[in-house]
Short mmCIF file of C-alpha atoms in Angstrom, two decimals:
data_model
loop_
_atom_site.label_atom_id
_atom_site.label_comp_id
_atom_site.label_asym_id
_atom_site.label_seq_id
_atom_site.Cartn_x
_atom_site.Cartn_y
_atom_site.Cartn_z
CA MET P 1 -0.04 -0.02 0.12
CA ASP P 2 1.14 3.56 -0.86
CA LEU P 3 -1.40 5.33 1.39
CA VAL P 4 -3.94 4.76 4.11
CA VAL P 5 -6.75 7.01 4.75
CA ARG P 6 -8.00 6.79 8.36
CA ALA P 7 -11.46 8.02 9.38
CA ALA P 8 -13.89 7.67 12.20
CA ARG P 9 -16.72 7.55 9.61
CA VAL P 10 -16.38 5.89 6.10
CA ILE P 11 -19.33 5.23 3.86
CA THR P 12 -18.91 1.68 2.47
CA PRO P 13 -21.19 -0.53 0.57
CA ASP P 14 -21.93 -2.27 3.82
CA GLY P 15 -22.86 0.92 5.63
CA GLU P 16 -21.02 3.44 7.79
CA ARG P 17 -18.05 2.37 9.86
CA ALA P 18 -14.66 3.52 11.37
CA ALA P 19 -12.00 2.27 8.95
CA ASP P 20 -8.56 2.60 7.49
CA VAL P 21 -8.77 2.58 3.60
CA GLY P 22 -5.61 1.30 2.04
CA VAL P 23 -4.59 2.51 -1.47
CA ALA P 24 -2.06 1.20 -4.01
CA ASP P 25 -1.59 2.47 -7.47
CA GLY P 26 -4.69 4.51 -7.36
CA ARG P 27 -6.93 1.68 -6.24
CA VAL P 28 -8.54 0.75 -3.00
CA VAL P 29 -6.97 -2.53 -1.88
CA ALA P 30 -8.26 -2.94 1.68
CA VAL P 31 -10.85 -1.51 4.04
CA ALA P 32 -10.02 -2.70 7.62
CA ASP P 33 -9.82 -1.67 11.24
CA ARG P 34 -6.23 -0.91 11.05
CA LEU P 35 -3.71 -0.79 8.20
CA ASP P 36 -0.16 0.58 7.78
CA ALA P 37 1.44 2.29 4.83
CA PRO P 38 4.32 4.81 4.28
CA ALA P 39 1.73 7.67 4.24
CA VAL P 40 -1.20 7.83 6.49
CA VAL P 41 -3.78 10.73 6.18
CA GLU P 42 -6.15 11.00 9.17
CA LEU P 43 -9.39 12.81 8.81
CA ALA P 44 -10.57 15.29 11.42
CA PRO P 45 -13.25 14.04 13.86
CA ASP P 46 -16.01 15.98 11.98
CA GLU P 47 -15.13 14.59 8.64
CA VAL P 48 -16.72 11.65 6.74
CA LEU P 49 -15.00 9.86 3.97
CA LEU P 50 -17.24 9.33 0.95
CA PRO P 51 -16.64 7.72 -2.38
CA GLY P 52 -16.34 10.38 -5.02
CA LEU P 53 -19.71 11.18 -6.52
CA VAL P 54 -20.58 10.29 -10.06
CA ASP P 55 -22.75 12.84 -11.98
CA THR P 56 -24.03 11.19 -15.15
CA HIS P 57 -25.98 14.33 -16.26
CA VAL P 58 -23.69 17.29 -17.02
CA HIS P 59 -23.84 19.71 -19.90
CA VAL P 60 -20.32 20.94 -20.47
CA ASN P 61 -21.10 22.70 -23.71
CA ASP P 62 -17.57 22.44 -25.09
CA PRO P 63 -16.64 22.92 -27.83
CA GLY P 64 -18.89 25.29 -29.61
CA ARG P 65 -20.51 27.08 -26.59
CA SER P 66 -17.55 27.22 -24.35
CA GLU P 67 -18.45 30.71 -23.19
CA TRP P 68 -21.37 28.96 -21.44
CA GLU P 69 -19.02 26.42 -19.70
CA GLY P 70 -16.03 24.34 -20.51
CA PHE P 71 -14.09 21.30 -19.52
CA ALA P 72 -11.62 22.98 -17.31
CA THR P 73 -14.22 25.05 -15.44
CA ALA P 74 -16.86 22.30 -15.21
CA THR P 75 -14.47 19.76 -13.82
CA ARG P 76 -13.01 22.19 -11.36
CA ALA P 77 -16.59 22.81 -10.09
CA ALA P 78 -17.15 19.07 -9.95
CA ALA P 79 -14.04 18.47 -7.90
CA ALA P 80 -14.98 21.25 -5.54
CA GLY P 81 -18.28 19.60 -4.95
CA GLY P 82 -16.88 16.12 -4.35
CA VAL P 83 -17.68 14.79 -7.81
CA THR P 84 -14.87 12.68 -9.29
CA THR P 85 -16.59 11.33 -12.49
CA ILE P 86 -19.03 13.12 -14.81
CA VAL P 87 -20.68 11.95 -18.02
CA ASP P 88 -21.09 14.86 -20.56
CA MET P 89 -24.39 15.22 -22.48
CA PRO P 90 -24.31 15.17 -26.30
CA LEU P 91 -26.06 18.53 -26.89
CA ASN P 92 -25.27 22.23 -26.34
CA SER P 93 -21.83 21.61 -27.65
CA VAL P 94 -21.14 22.21 -31.35
CA PRO P 95 -21.11 19.84 -33.03
CA PRO P 96 -23.44 17.63 -30.90
CA THR P 97 -22.23 14.16 -30.26
CA THR P 98 -24.31 12.34 -32.85
CA THR P 99 -21.37 10.93 -34.92
CA VAL P 100 -18.07 9.42 -34.19
CA ALA P 101 -16.39 12.42 -35.83
CA ALA P 102 -18.22 14.70 -33.39
CA LEU P 103 -17.19 12.52 -30.51
CA GLU P 104 -13.56 12.85 -31.46
CA VAL P 105 -13.88 16.64 -31.72
CA LYS P 106 -15.33 16.66 -28.17
CA ARG P 107 -12.60 14.29 -26.88
CA ALA P 108 -9.93 16.52 -28.48
CA ALA P 109 -11.52 19.60 -26.68
CA ALA P 110 -11.33 17.85 -23.30
CA ARG P 111 -7.96 16.06 -23.51
CA GLY P 112 -5.49 17.46 -20.96
CA ARG P 113 -8.04 19.90 -19.49
CA VAL P 114 -10.15 17.81 -17.09
CA HIS P 115 -9.70 17.70 -13.29
CA VAL P 116 -11.93 14.69 -12.90
CA ASP P 117 -12.68 11.67 -14.97
CA VAL P 118 -15.01 12.33 -17.87
CA GLY P 119 -17.17 10.08 -20.10
CA PHE P 120 -19.53 10.87 -22.85
CA TRP P 121 -23.17 10.23 -23.96
CA GLY P 122 -24.03 9.85 -27.71
CA GLY P 123 -27.22 11.35 -29.11
CA ILE P 124 -30.20 10.08 -31.04
CA VAL P 125 -31.62 12.42 -33.58
CA PRO P 126 -33.89 11.63 -36.58
CA THR P 127 -30.97 11.51 -39.05
CA ASN P 128 -28.28 9.41 -37.34
CA ALA P 129 -29.61 5.93 -37.28
CA ASP P 130 -26.48 4.64 -39.13
CA ASP P 131 -24.17 6.35 -36.52
CA LEU P 132 -25.54 4.68 -33.39
CA GLY P 133 -23.54 1.37 -33.82
CA PRO P 134 -20.31 3.04 -34.48
CA LEU P 135 -20.86 5.40 -31.59
CA HIS P 136 -21.39 2.54 -29.37
CA ASP P 137 -18.28 0.82 -30.62
CA ALA P 138 -16.42 4.17 -29.88
CA GLY P 139 -17.20 3.86 -26.20
CA VAL P 140 -20.08 6.14 -25.48
CA PHE P 141 -21.95 5.30 -22.33
CA GLY P 142 -25.40 5.26 -23.99
CA PHE P 143 -27.63 7.56 -26.08
CA LYS P 144 -29.68 10.53 -25.19
CA CYS P 145 -32.79 11.71 -26.95
CA PHE P 146 -35.60 14.31 -26.50
CA LEU P 147 -39.26 13.71 -27.15
CA VAL P 148 -39.76 17.43 -27.15
CA HIS P 149 -37.78 20.35 -28.61
CA SER P 150 -34.29 20.23 -27.04
CA GLY P 151 -33.73 24.01 -26.79
CA VAL P 152 -31.08 23.94 -29.60
CA ASP P 153 -31.90 23.39 -33.23
CA GLU P 154 -28.86 21.35 -34.03
CA PHE P 155 -30.13 18.53 -31.74
CA PRO P 156 -33.72 17.86 -32.96
CA HIS P 157 -36.14 15.70 -30.98
CA VAL P 158 -37.43 12.34 -32.13
CA THR P 159 -40.97 10.95 -32.52
CA GLU P 160 -41.94 7.91 -30.67
CA ASP P 161 -41.75 5.83 -33.84
CA GLU P 162 -38.22 7.19 -34.54
CA LEU P 163 -37.18 6.32 -30.95
CA GLY P 164 -38.76 2.88 -31.27
CA ARG P 165 -36.69 2.13 -34.42
CA ALA P 166 -33.47 3.30 -32.76
CA LEU P 167 -34.20 1.20 -29.74
CA THR P 168 -34.71 -1.88 -31.89
CA ALA P 169 -31.22 -1.28 -33.43
CA LEU P 170 -29.64 -0.64 -30.07
CA ARG P 171 -31.13 -3.48 -28.15
CA PRO P 172 -28.69 -6.29 -29.56
CA LEU P 173 -25.86 -4.12 -28.33
CA GLY P 174 -27.29 -3.86 -24.82
CA ALA P 175 -26.99 -0.01 -25.00
CA LEU P 176 -28.70 2.34 -22.64
CA THR P 177 -31.02 5.02 -23.84
CA VAL P 178 -31.68 8.09 -21.56
CA VAL P 179 -34.77 10.13 -22.38
CA HIS P 180 -35.87 13.71 -21.85
CA ALA P 181 -39.47 12.61 -21.27
CA GLU P 182 -42.00 15.45 -21.90
CA HIS P 183 -44.65 14.95 -24.55
CA PRO P 184 -44.70 17.62 -27.26
CA HIS P 185 -48.60 17.52 -27.55
CA GLU P 186 -48.83 18.49 -23.84
CA VAL P 187 -46.33 21.35 -23.84
CA GLY P 188 -47.84 24.83 -24.60
CA GLU P 189 -46.59 28.41 -24.93
CA ALA P 190 -45.01 29.72 -21.79
CA GLY P 191 -46.24 32.93 -20.17
CA PRO P 192 -43.81 35.48 -18.82
CA GLY P 193 -44.28 34.79 -15.19
CA TYR P 194 -43.55 31.65 -13.25
CA ARG P 195 -47.14 30.35 -13.14
CA GLY P 196 -47.48 30.77 -16.91
CA PHE P 197 -44.27 28.89 -17.44
CA LEU P 198 -45.34 26.09 -15.10
CA ASP P 199 -48.72 25.81 -16.66
CA SER P 200 -47.10 25.38 -20.08
CA ARG P 201 -45.29 22.17 -18.99
CA PRO P 202 -47.91 20.50 -16.85
CA HIS P 203 -47.73 17.25 -15.02
CA ARG P 204 -49.43 15.36 -17.82
CA ALA P 205 -46.59 16.32 -20.17
CA GLU P 206 -44.22 14.16 -18.15
CA SER P 207 -46.67 11.53 -17.26
CA ARG P 208 -47.70 10.89 -20.88
CA ALA P 209 -44.12 10.84 -22.07
CA VAL P 210 -42.88 8.49 -19.33
CA GLY P 211 -45.88 6.24 -20.11
CA ALA P 212 -44.68 6.16 -23.79
CA VAL P 213 -41.13 5.31 -22.64
CA VAL P 214 -42.53 2.41 -20.57
CA ASP P 215 -44.45 1.14 -23.61
CA LEU P 216 -41.35 1.43 -25.84
CA ALA P 217 -39.34 -0.60 -23.11
CA ALA P 218 -42.14 -3.34 -23.33
CA ALA P 219 -42.28 -3.36 -27.08
CA THR P 220 -38.46 -3.47 -27.74
CA GLY P 221 -36.95 -4.97 -24.62
CA ALA P 222 -34.40 -2.09 -24.54
CA ARG P 223 -32.86 -0.50 -21.53
CA LEU P 224 -34.45 2.93 -20.92
CA HIS P 225 -33.74 5.60 -18.33
CA VAL P 226 -35.98 8.66 -17.49
CA LEU P 227 -33.94 11.80 -17.10
CA HIS P 228 -34.62 14.58 -14.51
CA LEU P 229 -38.10 13.45 -13.35
CA SER P 230 -39.79 16.48 -11.79
CA SER P 231 -43.50 15.24 -11.71
CA ALA P 232 -44.36 12.86 -9.03
CA GLU P 233 -47.37 11.85 -11.08
CA ALA P 234 -45.05 10.13 -13.58
CA VAL P 235 -43.72 7.97 -10.78
CA ALA P 236 -46.49 5.46 -11.15
CA HIS P 237 -45.35 4.61 -14.74
CA VAL P 238 -41.82 3.87 -13.40
CA ALA P 239 -43.12 1.81 -10.61
CA GLY P 240 -45.41 -0.17 -12.95
CA ALA P 241 -42.53 -0.84 -15.27
CA ARG P 242 -40.51 -2.28 -12.40
CA ARG P 243 -43.38 -4.58 -11.46
CA ARG P 244 -43.51 -5.85 -15.08
CA GLY P 245 -39.72 -6.60 -14.97
CA LEU P 246 -38.98 -3.99 -17.57
CA ALA P 247 -35.46 -2.43 -17.70
CA VAL P 248 -36.68 1.15 -16.82
CA THR P 249 -34.93 3.43 -14.32
CA ALA P 250 -35.39 7.00 -13.43
CA GLU P 251 -33.41 9.95 -11.92
CA THR P 252 -34.24 13.29 -10.32
CA CYS P 253 -32.17 16.41 -9.57
CA PRO P 254 -31.27 18.49 -6.60
CA HIS P 255 -33.38 21.35 -7.70
CA TYR P 256 -36.56 19.31 -7.65
CA LEU P 257 -35.81 18.08 -4.07
CA VAL P 258 -34.94 21.53 -2.80
CA PHE P 259 -37.01 24.28 -4.38
CA VAL P 260 -40.75 24.70 -4.63
CA ALA P 261 -42.89 26.62 -7.14
CA GLU P 262 -44.67 28.62 -4.45
CA GLU P 263 -41.40 30.50 -3.55
CA ILE P 264 -40.37 31.33 -7.08
CA ALA P 265 -40.86 34.98 -7.98
CA ASP P 266 -41.97 36.02 -11.47
CA GLY P 267 -38.61 37.56 -12.33
CA ALA P 268 -36.43 34.86 -10.97
CA THR P 269 -35.44 33.24 -14.19
CA GLU P 270 -32.36 31.61 -12.56
CA PHE P 271 -34.96 28.98 -11.45
CA LYS P 272 -36.01 28.18 -15.02
CA CYS P 273 -35.49 24.56 -16.12
CA CYS P 274 -37.33 22.01 -18.18
CA PRO P 275 -39.20 20.15 -16.81
CA PRO P 276 -40.04 22.80 -14.26
CA ILE P 277 -39.78 23.03 -10.55
CA ARG P 278 -43.21 22.06 -9.06
CA ASP P 279 -45.09 22.63 -5.86
CA ALA P 280 -44.25 21.55 -2.32
CA ALA P 281 -46.55 18.60 -2.24
CA ASN P 282 -44.96 17.20 -5.42
CA ARG P 283 -41.56 17.70 -3.84
CA GLU P 284 -42.49 15.59 -0.89
CA ARG P 285 -43.82 12.83 -3.17
CA LEU P 286 -40.49 12.87 -5.10
CA TRP P 287 -38.59 12.41 -1.81
CA ARG P 288 -40.83 9.39 -1.03
CA ALA P 289 -40.25 7.84 -4.43
CA LEU P 290 -36.51 8.28 -3.98
CA GLY P 291 -36.59 6.74 -0.47
CA GLU P 292 -38.66 3.77 -1.75
CA GLY P 293 -36.18 3.15 -4.55
CA VAL P 294 -38.65 3.88 -7.44
CA VAL P 295 -36.47 6.81 -8.30
CA ASP P 296 -32.90 5.48 -8.50
CA LEU P 297 -30.44 8.32 -8.46
CA VAL P 298 -29.88 12.03 -8.06
CA VAL P 299 -27.69 13.87 -10.64
CA THR P 300 -27.40 17.64 -11.33
CA ASP P 301 -28.43 18.14 -14.90
CA HIS P 302 -25.81 20.93 -14.68
CA SER P 303 -26.94 23.20 -17.62
CA PRO P 304 -25.22 26.63 -17.50
CA CYS P 305 -25.35 29.55 -19.84
CA THR P 306 -23.99 33.04 -20.09
CA PRO P 307 -25.75 35.67 -17.83
CA ASP P 308 -27.49 37.39 -20.70
CA LEU P 309 -29.39 34.31 -21.65
CA LYS P 310 -30.90 34.16 -18.13
CA GLN P 311 -32.29 37.75 -18.63
CA GLY P 312 -35.87 38.60 -19.54
CA ASP P 313 -38.77 36.49 -18.47
CA PHE P 314 -39.72 32.86 -18.15
CA ALA P 315 -41.02 32.73 -21.71
CA THR P 316 -37.57 33.70 -23.22
CA ALA P 317 -34.92 32.89 -20.73
CA TRP P 318 -32.65 29.79 -21.23
CA GLY P 319 -33.94 26.81 -19.24
CA GLY P 320 -31.19 25.31 -17.23
CA ILE P 321 -29.66 25.32 -13.60
CA ALA P 322 -26.01 25.39 -12.77
CA SER P 323 -25.42 23.29 -9.66
CA LEU P 324 -22.55 20.81 -10.27
CA GLN P 325 -20.56 22.14 -7.20
CA LEU P 326 -23.53 22.25 -4.90
CA GLY P 327 -25.42 19.00 -5.63
CA LEU P 328 -24.03 17.12 -2.53
CA PRO P 329 -24.67 19.83 0.19
CA ALA P 330 -28.05 20.71 -1.43
CA VAL P 331 -29.29 17.10 -1.32
CA TRP P 332 -27.72 16.39 2.17
CA THR P 333 -29.27 19.52 3.73
CA HIS P 334 -32.83 18.32 2.75
CA ALA P 335 -32.21 14.56 3.12
CA ARG P 336 -31.13 14.84 6.77
CA ARG P 337 -34.35 16.74 7.46
CA ARG P 338 -36.34 13.78 6.25
CA GLY P 339 -34.51 11.22 8.26
CA TYR P 340 -32.06 10.04 5.50
CA GLY P 341 -28.38 9.39 6.13
CA LEU P 342 -25.08 9.71 4.27
CA THR P 343 -25.50 6.13 3.20
CA ASP P 344 -28.60 6.98 1.27
CA VAL P 345 -27.04 10.04 -0.26
CA VAL P 346 -24.01 8.02 -1.46
CA ARG P 347 -26.32 5.34 -2.93
CA TRP P 348 -28.23 7.97 -4.86
CA MET P 349 -25.29 10.21 -5.95
CA ALA P 350 -22.38 7.86 -6.29
CA THR P 351 -23.18 4.07 -6.38
CA ASN P 352 -26.33 4.06 -8.39
CA PRO P 353 -25.16 6.52 -11.09
CA ALA P 354 -21.95 4.58 -11.49
CA ASP P 355 -23.89 1.33 -11.79
CA LEU P 356 -26.33 2.86 -14.34
CA VAL P 357 -23.44 3.36 -16.84
CA GLY P 358 -21.44 0.33 -15.94
CA LEU P 359 -18.62 2.16 -14.04
CA THR P 360 -17.92 -0.70 -11.72
CA THR P 361 -14.80 0.80 -10.10
CA LYS P 362 -16.52 4.06 -9.28
CA GLY P 363 -18.96 5.31 -6.70
CA ARG P 364 -17.92 3.00 -3.82
CA ILE P 365 -15.19 2.50 -1.26
CA ALA P 366 -14.29 -1.17 -1.63
CA PRO P 367 -11.29 -3.27 -2.58
CA GLY P 368 -10.80 -2.98 -6.44
CA ALA P 369 -12.48 0.41 -6.78
CA ASP P 370 -10.74 3.52 -7.77
CA ALA P 371 -9.45 5.59 -4.82
CA ASP P 372 -11.80 8.45 -5.64
CA PHE P 373 -12.89 10.17 -2.35
CA ALA P 374 -14.59 13.21 -1.13
CA VAL P 375 -13.82 14.36 2.42
CA PHE P 376 -17.14 15.88 3.75
CA ALA P 377 -17.93 17.86 6.85
CA PRO P 378 -21.68 17.16 7.14
CA ASP P 379 -22.38 19.41 10.00
CA GLU P 380 -20.56 22.50 8.83
CA ALA P 381 -23.00 25.13 7.59
CA PHE P 382 -22.31 27.83 4.85
CA VAL P 383 -24.23 30.28 2.71
CA VAL P 384 -23.92 29.86 -1.01
CA ASP P 385 -21.96 32.73 -2.67
CA ARG P 386 -22.03 32.64 -6.32
CA ALA P 387 -18.64 34.35 -6.43
CA ALA P 388 -17.08 31.26 -4.88
CA LEU P 389 -18.32 28.79 -7.43
CA HIS P 390 -16.01 27.39 -10.11
CA HIS P 391 -18.35 26.99 -13.06
CA ARG P 392 -17.71 29.65 -15.79
CA ASN P 393 -20.74 31.84 -15.14
CA PRO P 394 -21.90 32.76 -11.64
CA VAL P 395 -25.63 32.28 -12.30
CA THR P 396 -27.46 30.00 -9.78
CA PRO P 397 -30.64 29.85 -7.83
CA TYR P 398 -28.72 28.70 -4.79
CA HIS P 399 -27.06 32.04 -4.28
CA GLY P 400 -27.73 33.23 -0.69
CA ARG P 401 -29.21 29.89 0.35
CA PRO P 402 -27.88 28.31 3.67
CA LEU P 403 -26.83 24.73 3.26
CA SER P 404 -25.24 22.02 5.46
CA GLY P 405 -22.15 20.09 4.43
CA VAL P 406 -18.84 21.23 3.12
CA VAL P 407 -16.50 19.38 0.81
CA ARG P 408 -13.04 19.88 2.35
CA GLY P 409 -11.16 17.74 -0.11
CA THR P 410 -11.48 15.57 -3.16
CA TRP P 411 -9.17 12.66 -4.17
CA LEU P 412 -8.85 11.16 -7.71
CA ARG P 413 -7.18 7.76 -7.79
CA GLY P 414 -5.51 8.31 -4.35
CA ARG P 415 -4.26 11.86 -4.92
CA PRO P 416 -5.78 15.19 -4.03
CA VAL P 417 -7.37 17.08 -6.95
CA GLY P 418 -5.18 20.11 -7.53
CA ASP P 419 -4.44 22.79 -10.10
CA ARG P 420 -2.93 20.28 -12.62
CA PRO P 421 -5.55 18.51 -14.61
CA ARG P 422 -5.19 14.78 -14.02
CA GLY P 423 -8.59 13.47 -15.12
CA ARG P 424 -9.01 10.74 -17.67
CA LEU P 425 -11.37 10.41 -20.60
CA LEU P 426 -13.34 7.22 -19.99
CA THR P 427 -14.95 4.92 -22.32
CA ARG P 428 -17.69 2.37 -21.78
CA GLY P 429 -16.17 -0.63 -19.95
CA GLY P 430 -13.96 1.56 -17.77
CA GLY P 431 -11.07 2.18 -20.19
CA ALA P 432 -9.29 5.58 -20.42
#
């Protein structure tokens, strides 16, 4: 062993315990009561050793819209938030990741600039059926599509028939497809205030679309994952799919577990996202679904933009929330109020996202796993200051909000994350 990390509280797959975590060549080799190594790092009494979080829903927007974000800034924000692995979405960058050539452009933009490990999603659009197999072979972690307009014209949405044909082609490959599930026939014109925006994307828009996703899973046998579930009414479709033995999973995001529609002012466009933040009763139903395991994971859907695009009203402002650095304290603050522990948060934000995309050496502190750690002080409180955030543009609805839990250090493969980028570009199956 090169290193031992000693902590009174370590979150392991078997629960929380006091332990020494032994590291060799960037991997965990032992978790035991007492270990020896040339270097021993002992955590403070108020610190907990967590596995590095895995965020499978991040829009880096690089290349093409790097003024919105970028690999250097996004991965610095990730590390500051205890996230050691991200999977980058295929849109908002130009070109979108819908061909192998576009994937190589994106990898070239990321190479040598990432502070944490980075994987990539491919995209499904109406015109790239012949590109799906080659993208899969090139190592993307799965494929994203929209059932409604994506917000950018270069990544058009697909119809249910088009998605069905893509799933039929992808099923023999065992590929995962992740779906922005809002139904185009249920989404209307947004009004300028928050109520008008919320009414334009009602519960039935998600519920109808998630029902269609479940039907496609049944018809094709494909693996399908519902992205950023905001409506608790759609949870019943996911639960029904589980009872039928279908390969359907779902995620939600910190902003749906923290914020409520009743508290959003008409001019507060920093809260705009699609699907929208809903009412307080809906939020509590989402928490119950998460606690019951019907919703599998929590990821940020980090979707930043330049400040000017957040100006105006809810009809015209860009829909996306920047929260990559804040996901852990945001979720922890509200989870602990509802009786959940850090073992639950780690399952939702590290282990289950890693398992979703097949990263078997991520998201856990166990022998054989990468020595990716977050040193977390769960009882330390702070107030979010947008000037202290590392993502490129300081626009966030969390500004001024008190949260509990501070990330005091992040380790990637047994070494603290520092100023020099050491992240790797990952391919499906765990290769770099």
